[in-house]
XYZ file of C-alpha atoms in Angstrom:
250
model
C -18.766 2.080 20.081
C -18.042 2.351 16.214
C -14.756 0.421 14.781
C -12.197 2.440 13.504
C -12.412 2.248 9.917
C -9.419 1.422 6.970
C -9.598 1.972 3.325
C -6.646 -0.236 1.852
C -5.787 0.374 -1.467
C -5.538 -2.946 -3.586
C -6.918 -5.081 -1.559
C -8.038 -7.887 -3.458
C -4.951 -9.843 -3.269
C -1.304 -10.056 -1.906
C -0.610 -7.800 0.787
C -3.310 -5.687 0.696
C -5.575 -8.727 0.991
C -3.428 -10.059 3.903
C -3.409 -6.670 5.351
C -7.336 -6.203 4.996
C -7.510 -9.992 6.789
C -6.206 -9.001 9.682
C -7.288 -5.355 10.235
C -10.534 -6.813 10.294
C -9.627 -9.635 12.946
C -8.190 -6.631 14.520
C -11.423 -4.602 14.838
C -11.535 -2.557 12.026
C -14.479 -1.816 9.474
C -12.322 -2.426 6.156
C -12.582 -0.749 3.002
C -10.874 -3.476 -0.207
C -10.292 -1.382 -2.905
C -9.904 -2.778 -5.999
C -9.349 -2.445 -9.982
C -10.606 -4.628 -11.903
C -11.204 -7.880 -10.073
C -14.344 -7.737 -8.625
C -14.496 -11.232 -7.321
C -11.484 -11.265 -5.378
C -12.349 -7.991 -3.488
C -15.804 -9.554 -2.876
C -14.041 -12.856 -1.818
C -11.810 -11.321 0.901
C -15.110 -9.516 1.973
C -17.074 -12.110 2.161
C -14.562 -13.678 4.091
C -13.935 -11.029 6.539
C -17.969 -10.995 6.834
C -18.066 -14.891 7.572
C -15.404 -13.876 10.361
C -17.698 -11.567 11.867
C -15.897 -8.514 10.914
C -17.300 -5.619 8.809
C -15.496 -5.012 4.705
C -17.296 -3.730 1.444
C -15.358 -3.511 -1.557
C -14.894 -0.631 -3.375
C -13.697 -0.066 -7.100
C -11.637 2.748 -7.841
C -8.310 3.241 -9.719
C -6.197 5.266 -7.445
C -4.544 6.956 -10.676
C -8.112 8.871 -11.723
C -8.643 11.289 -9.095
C -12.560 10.998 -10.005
C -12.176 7.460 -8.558
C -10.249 8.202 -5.328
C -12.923 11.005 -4.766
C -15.753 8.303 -4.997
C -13.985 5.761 -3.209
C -13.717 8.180 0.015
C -17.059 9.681 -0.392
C -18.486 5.896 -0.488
C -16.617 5.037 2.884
C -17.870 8.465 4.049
C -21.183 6.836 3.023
C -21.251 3.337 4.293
C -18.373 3.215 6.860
C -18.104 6.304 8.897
C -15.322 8.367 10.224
C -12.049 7.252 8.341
C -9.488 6.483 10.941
C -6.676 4.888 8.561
C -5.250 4.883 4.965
C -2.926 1.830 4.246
C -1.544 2.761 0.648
C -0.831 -0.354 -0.962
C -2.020 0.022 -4.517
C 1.067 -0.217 -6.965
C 1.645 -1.773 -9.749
C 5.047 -3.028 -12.241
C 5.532 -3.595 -15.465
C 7.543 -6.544 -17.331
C 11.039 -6.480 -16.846
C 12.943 -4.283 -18.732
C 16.249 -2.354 -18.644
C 15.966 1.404 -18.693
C 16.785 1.842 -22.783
C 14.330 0.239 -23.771
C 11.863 1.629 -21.518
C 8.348 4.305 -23.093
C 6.941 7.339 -21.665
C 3.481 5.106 -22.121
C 5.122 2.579 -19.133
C 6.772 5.499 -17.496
C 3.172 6.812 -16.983
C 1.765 3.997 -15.815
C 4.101 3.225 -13.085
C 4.649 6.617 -11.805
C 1.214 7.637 -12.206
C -0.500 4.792 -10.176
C 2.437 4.381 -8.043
C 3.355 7.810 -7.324
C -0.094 10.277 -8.230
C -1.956 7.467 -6.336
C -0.520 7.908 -3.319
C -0.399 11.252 -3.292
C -4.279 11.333 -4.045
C -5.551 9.167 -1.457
C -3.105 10.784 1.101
C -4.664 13.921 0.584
C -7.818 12.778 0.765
C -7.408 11.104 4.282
C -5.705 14.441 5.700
C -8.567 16.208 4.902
C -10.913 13.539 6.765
C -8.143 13.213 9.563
C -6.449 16.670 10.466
C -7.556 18.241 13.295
C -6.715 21.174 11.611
C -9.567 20.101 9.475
C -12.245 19.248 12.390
C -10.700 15.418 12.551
C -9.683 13.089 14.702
C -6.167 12.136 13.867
C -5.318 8.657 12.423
C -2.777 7.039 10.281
C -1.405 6.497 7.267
C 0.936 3.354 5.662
C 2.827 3.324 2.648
C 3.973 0.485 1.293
C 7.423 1.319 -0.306
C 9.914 -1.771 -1.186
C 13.497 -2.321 -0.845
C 14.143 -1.652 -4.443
C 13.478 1.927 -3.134
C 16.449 2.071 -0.255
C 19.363 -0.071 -1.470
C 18.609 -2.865 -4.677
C 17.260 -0.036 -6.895
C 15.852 -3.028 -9.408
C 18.649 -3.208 -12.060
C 17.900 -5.163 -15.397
C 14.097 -5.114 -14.046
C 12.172 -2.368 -12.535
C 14.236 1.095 -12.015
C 11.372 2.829 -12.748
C 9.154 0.284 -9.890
C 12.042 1.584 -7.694
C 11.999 5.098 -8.547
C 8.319 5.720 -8.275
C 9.171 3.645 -4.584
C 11.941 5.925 -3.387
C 9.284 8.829 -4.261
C 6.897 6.973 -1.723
C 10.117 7.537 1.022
C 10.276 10.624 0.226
C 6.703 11.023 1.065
C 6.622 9.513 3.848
C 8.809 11.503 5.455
C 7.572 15.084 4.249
C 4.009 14.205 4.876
C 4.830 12.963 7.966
C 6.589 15.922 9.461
C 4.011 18.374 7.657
C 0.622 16.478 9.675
C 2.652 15.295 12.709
C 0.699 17.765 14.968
C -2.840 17.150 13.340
C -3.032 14.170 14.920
C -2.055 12.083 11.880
C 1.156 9.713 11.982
C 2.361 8.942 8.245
C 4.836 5.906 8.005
C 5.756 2.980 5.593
C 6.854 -0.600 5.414
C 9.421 -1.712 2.858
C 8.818 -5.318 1.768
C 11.356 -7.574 0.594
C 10.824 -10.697 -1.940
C 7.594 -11.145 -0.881
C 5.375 -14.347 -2.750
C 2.590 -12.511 -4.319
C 1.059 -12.181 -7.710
C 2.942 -9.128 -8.766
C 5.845 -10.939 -9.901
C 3.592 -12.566 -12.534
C 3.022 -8.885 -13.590
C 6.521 -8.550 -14.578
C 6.887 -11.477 -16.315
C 8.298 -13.848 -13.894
C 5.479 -15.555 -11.228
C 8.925 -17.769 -9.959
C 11.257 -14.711 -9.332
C 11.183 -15.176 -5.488
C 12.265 -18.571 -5.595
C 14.919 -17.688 -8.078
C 16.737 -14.856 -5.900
C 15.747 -15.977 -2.171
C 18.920 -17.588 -2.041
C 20.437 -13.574 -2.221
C 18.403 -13.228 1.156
C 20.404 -13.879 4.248
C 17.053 -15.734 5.688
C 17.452 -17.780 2.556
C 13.474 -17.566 1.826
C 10.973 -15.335 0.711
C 8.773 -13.427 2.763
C 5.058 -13.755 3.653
C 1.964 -11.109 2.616
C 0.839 -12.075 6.240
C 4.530 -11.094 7.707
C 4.376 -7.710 5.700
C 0.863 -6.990 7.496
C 1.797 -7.578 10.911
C 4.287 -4.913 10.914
C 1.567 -2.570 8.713
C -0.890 -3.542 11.608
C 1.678 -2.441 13.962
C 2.206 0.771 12.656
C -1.681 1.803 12.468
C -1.898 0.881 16.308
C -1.662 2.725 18.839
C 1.307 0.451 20.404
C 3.321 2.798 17.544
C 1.800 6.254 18.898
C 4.950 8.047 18.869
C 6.313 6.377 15.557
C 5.948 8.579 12.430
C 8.512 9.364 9.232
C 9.554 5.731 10.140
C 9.895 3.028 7.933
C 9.936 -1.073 8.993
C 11.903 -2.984 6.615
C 10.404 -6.831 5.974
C 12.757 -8.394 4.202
C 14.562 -11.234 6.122
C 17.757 -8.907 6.133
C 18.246 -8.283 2.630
């Protein structure tokens, strides 16, 4: 029998790398998309591989629609029937307030963010739907808490913004696919220690606010994919439009 197959956006470090860890420990055939660093994608693959699992690595930029179109036609290719999207792919900029924010960054954010998402969902409904010939599956997003109730003041509105879009989403995608046999639903992480703080400027910033966290620490990539994991199982078959929060109350 064939292993359901993944394509995780982003996966060469963070939670996406977590996340493609242990999908493949799970049983899946993993797609790690990448950017730009090709030796981290190949590292989680070649760890996956040592495992005994089954990855390649894929570069695309999930903001050029020429890129998401390769990227699916290569798992088409190599992989097989896609069974699961886990959109993880997002990126911030430095911290900022909103005056003194460009269109340029604007772009960027919402574009990858926001167009990214979008793309790749499409892309696995049209594999998926049974409406289409399918099978079903399921799609993650990864949204943040920024997006529901911290809104990233002084920071990253715009981070948070193109994350409430991702809610939004969710929950119209969700409904519109929920009887092709596809469930659509997202995890909002906390403070989570990955690189993307770096990205905005700050690599300490969880250590600086986990204090604001009733848990009074910082969350895990590993933590953020169990409950991604748990949502592309079948343990969540009648979970869709739903959203898991990971972020140690906050």
């Amino acid at each position: 029998m064939s292993k359901p197959v993944v394509i995780i956006t982003g996966a060469s470090r963070g939670i996406g790398a977590a996340t493609a860890h242990l999908a493949a420990a799970r049983g899946y055939a993993v797609c790690v998309n990448y950017v730009h660093n090709q030796a981290a994608a190949q590292a989680v693959v070649d760890a996956i591989r040592a495992a005994g699992g089954e990855a390649l690595a894929v570069a695309g930029d999930v903001a050029v629609e020429a890129d998401v179109l390769k990227l699916f036609q290569v798992v088409d290719n190599e992989l097989g029937t896609l069974s699961a999207l886990v959109n993880n792919a997002g990126i911030l900029e430095r911290q900022m307030r909103v005056e003194e924010m460009d269109v340029a960054r604007l772009q960027r954010v919402f574009t990858t963010n926001i167009v990214g998402s979008f793309l790749c969902a499409r892309e696995a409904v049209r594999r998926m739907s049974t409406k289409f010939g399918g099978q079903g599956g399921a799609i993650v997003n990864l949204s943040s808490m920024a997006a529901k109730k911290l809104g990233g003041p002084g920071e990253y509105v715009d981070y948070a913004a193109s994350k409430g879009a991702i809610d939004a989403m969710t929950v119209g995608l969700a409904k519109e696919v929920a009887d092709q046999g596809i469930r659509v639903n997202a995890v909002r992480p906390g403070v989570i220690y990955t690189d993307i703080h770096a990205s905005g400027g700050e690599p300490g910033r969880v250590d600086r606010v986990k204090d604001s966290v009733p848990m009074r620490r910082g969350g895990s990539a590993e933590e953020v994919a169990q409950a991604i994991l748990w949502l592309l199982s079948d343990a969540a078959s009648y979970s869709t439009g739903s959203f898991i929060d990971v972020a140690g109350g906050r």
